[in-house]
Amino acid sequence: MGVIPALAIFIANAGAQWTVALPYDTAQATSALGAERVGPMGTALERVKKKLEAILSGSTGNVVIDVKWEDPAGASSAADSTSYQFYFQTVAVARDKIRNQAEADSEPASEIQLYEALPASSVPFYWDTGTLRQAGYIALPSALNQHLQFQAHGGGSDARIRVRPPSATQKWQFWLVKPKQGYEVFDLVVLHEAIHTLGFHSRGEATELPTALLTWDLLRVPESAVPVSAASFPTIARELRPSVEASWITKLGTVSGAYKASRGERAGGDGFQASHWRSSTRLSPPNPIGVMDPTLVSADLYEANGNFLLSRADVEALDLIGWNVNPSAHVYSNGNPVNLLSPTPGQKIPANAQITFQWQSSPNPVNGWLLFIDEAEAPYDDMPVRAFDGLTSASYVLSAAQSLPPGEYKWEVTAQHELGNQHSADGTFTILCPADFNGDGFVNGNDYDLFVDAFDVGDPSADFDHDGFVNGNDYDLFVEHFDVGC
Ligand SMILES: [Zn+2]
């Protein structure tokens, strides 16, 4: 592409103009997931879109990331991604553009200082051996390229995420309930891959000697070099060797201004690839750095990050890669715990009655509550008996017409806040068999006697068809169900 002069005139953005699209092919998704799971999958992608737009709320661009239900390259990978890259003619052009955009975005002085200390002509780096190399170019993913206003979106997609179709060993959880054992949290895996395509990516994994570095690599130095001074920063060789520990610089002149980066191991994809934080299993004590941690399964990451999908490190990384982030985008779920009120634990509910679900949580979540109802004993299969998403009040009435078959159930509620989520514990309730009049779990002579007693005195409990009257219809209907049993 053409190169725009580095010192153009910059106009601060009047407001966020950042949009993300995560399109998928419905036929392909249907064939991979079955028709009934496509809707929940699409809703999950909508959440990821909103999350990305919230993180990069000060940025500009219309980014399109295709989501494909296709096997990723790595045999053990759940997902992978690729993005289009733009190469800039010189290091100085890219550096100045990033620096000037940061100024236009009113980024902190420490960040601008860091960009100003980047090399002007070429970037020294080590890749696979101790041979000192020089990169004369900077590569930017298509999405970041737009934010830096090198080039507007030209149509088509900027990147692609491939997600492994479900199988006995690869299960996806599309509902934003508490993580379920054996399932990967789809939201989190897609977010992880999407962040790779936004520039959280390293040339340390290139299979051929790189000629250009990514902005992430510009900040990647040997661990032994930390803290890094402004004077030494341009000349320190960027560390992309698989054999040398690397740190990722967020500030100059301080040891705390660095995160541990994974080494650039390439062959075989051992989960330690350079495009990630250092794996938590290599830290003592193990403590995940963020969504870009390479080893933890997604449910563990989600819980470790406080039911939120990102850490402060992830957000800082996106910021320093060149985006304009919402600095509070990593904050712990911004709500209080969700307490279930009714039905009360184990409550027995007559068949065909309406059920009022009630819970208490504050503040009201901007993305609503999810009410999720499933059979008590059934293993999780991502197919709830009933689910209601985006509820705007802390209660839901399941009408008699929507009644559940007799059996034991569990239910849970998720409050979906702007930045994170809060999950309730599991509640339980039982829907009685229609003729189980005393609610003891059996249909026998006791039920018959009690019903007749109630019927004889016209007690409302004998209004079996719930029409407001106790009459022969109730008696006939009761006997019908009594004969069927439970
Ligand atoms: Zn990754």
Tab-separated table of N, CA, C and O and ligand atoms in Angstrom, residues 79-81 189 192-193 196 200 205 273 275-276 291-294, ligand 1:
chain	number	residue	atom	x	y	z
A	79	ALA	N	-9.153	-23.811	18.292
A	79	ALA	CA	-9.422	-22.729	17.342
A	79	ALA	C	-8.095	-22.121	16.911
A	79	ALA	O	-7.076	-22.284	17.594
A	80	ASP	N	-8.103	-21.439	15.793
A	80	ASP	CA	-6.949	-20.637	15.407
A	80	ASP	C	-7.426	-19.453	14.575
A	80	ASP	O	-8.641	-19.306	14.342
A	81	SER	N	-6.495	-18.604	14.183
A	81	SER	CA	-6.902	-17.401	13.460
A	81	SER	C	-5.777	-16.912	12.568
A	81	SER	O	-4.607	-17.185	12.813
A	189	VAL	N	-12.973	-18.303	23.936
A	189	VAL	CA	-12.069	-18.766	22.880
A	189	VAL	C	-12.143	-17.829	21.674
A	189	VAL	O	-11.115	-17.465	21.086
A	192	HIS	N	-10.320	-14.649	22.513
A	192	HIS	CA	-8.871	-14.900	22.451
A	192	HIS	C	-8.381	-14.807	20.999
A	192	HIS	O	-7.416	-14.093	20.702
A	193	GLU	N	-9.061	-15.520	20.127
A	193	GLU	CA	-8.627	-15.520	18.725
A	193	GLU	C	-8.796	-14.142	18.098
A	193	GLU	O	-7.944	-13.692	17.319
A	196	HIS	N	-5.930	-11.983	18.933
A	196	HIS	CA	-4.776	-12.264	18.068
A	196	HIS	C	-4.887	-11.460	16.776
A	196	HIS	O	-3.905	-10.873	16.317
A	200	PHE	N	-2.285	-8.964	18.699
A	200	PHE	CA	-1.617	-9.698	19.769
A	200	PHE	C	-1.010	-10.936	19.108
A	200	PHE	O	-1.530	-12.049	19.195
A	205	GLU	N	6.896	-16.716	15.932
A	205	GLU	CA	6.342	-17.988	15.482
A	205	GLU	C	6.474	-18.196	13.977
A	205	GLU	O	6.037	-19.224	13.464
A	273	GLN	N	3.576	-20.737	22.547
A	273	GLN	CA	3.913	-19.866	21.409
A	273	GLN	C	4.064	-18.413	21.844
A	273	GLN	O	3.419	-17.964	22.775
A	275	SER	N	2.987	-15.716	20.737
A	275	SER	CA	1.841	-14.804	20.660
A	275	SER	C	0.952	-14.866	21.892
A	275	SER	O	-0.247	-14.605	21.805
A	276	HIS	N	1.509	-15.219	23.021
A	276	HIS	CA	0.723	-15.362	24.250
A	276	HIS	C	1.497	-14.831	25.438
A	276	HIS	O	2.698	-14.633	25.362
A	291	VAL	N	-6.566	-13.506	29.226
A	291	VAL	CA	-7.225	-14.341	28.215
A	291	VAL	C	-6.210	-14.851	27.190
A	291	VAL	O	-6.446	-15.856	26.529
A	292	MET	N	-5.051	-14.185	27.085
A	292	MET	CA	-4.052	-14.628	26.134
A	292	MET	C	-3.056	-15.608	26.746
A	292	MET	O	-2.022	-15.894	26.159
A	293	ASP	N	-3.378	-16.148	27.915
A	293	ASP	CA	-2.581	-17.227	28.488
A	293	ASP	C	-2.741	-18.461	27.606
A	293	ASP	O	-3.850	-18.803	27.205
A	294	PRO	N	-1.643	-19.159	27.297
A	294	PRO	CA	-1.760	-20.229	26.304
A	294	PRO	C	-2.203	-21.587	26.815
A	294	PRO	O	-2.545	-22.454	26.014
B	1	ZN	ZN	-3.752	-18.090	21.020
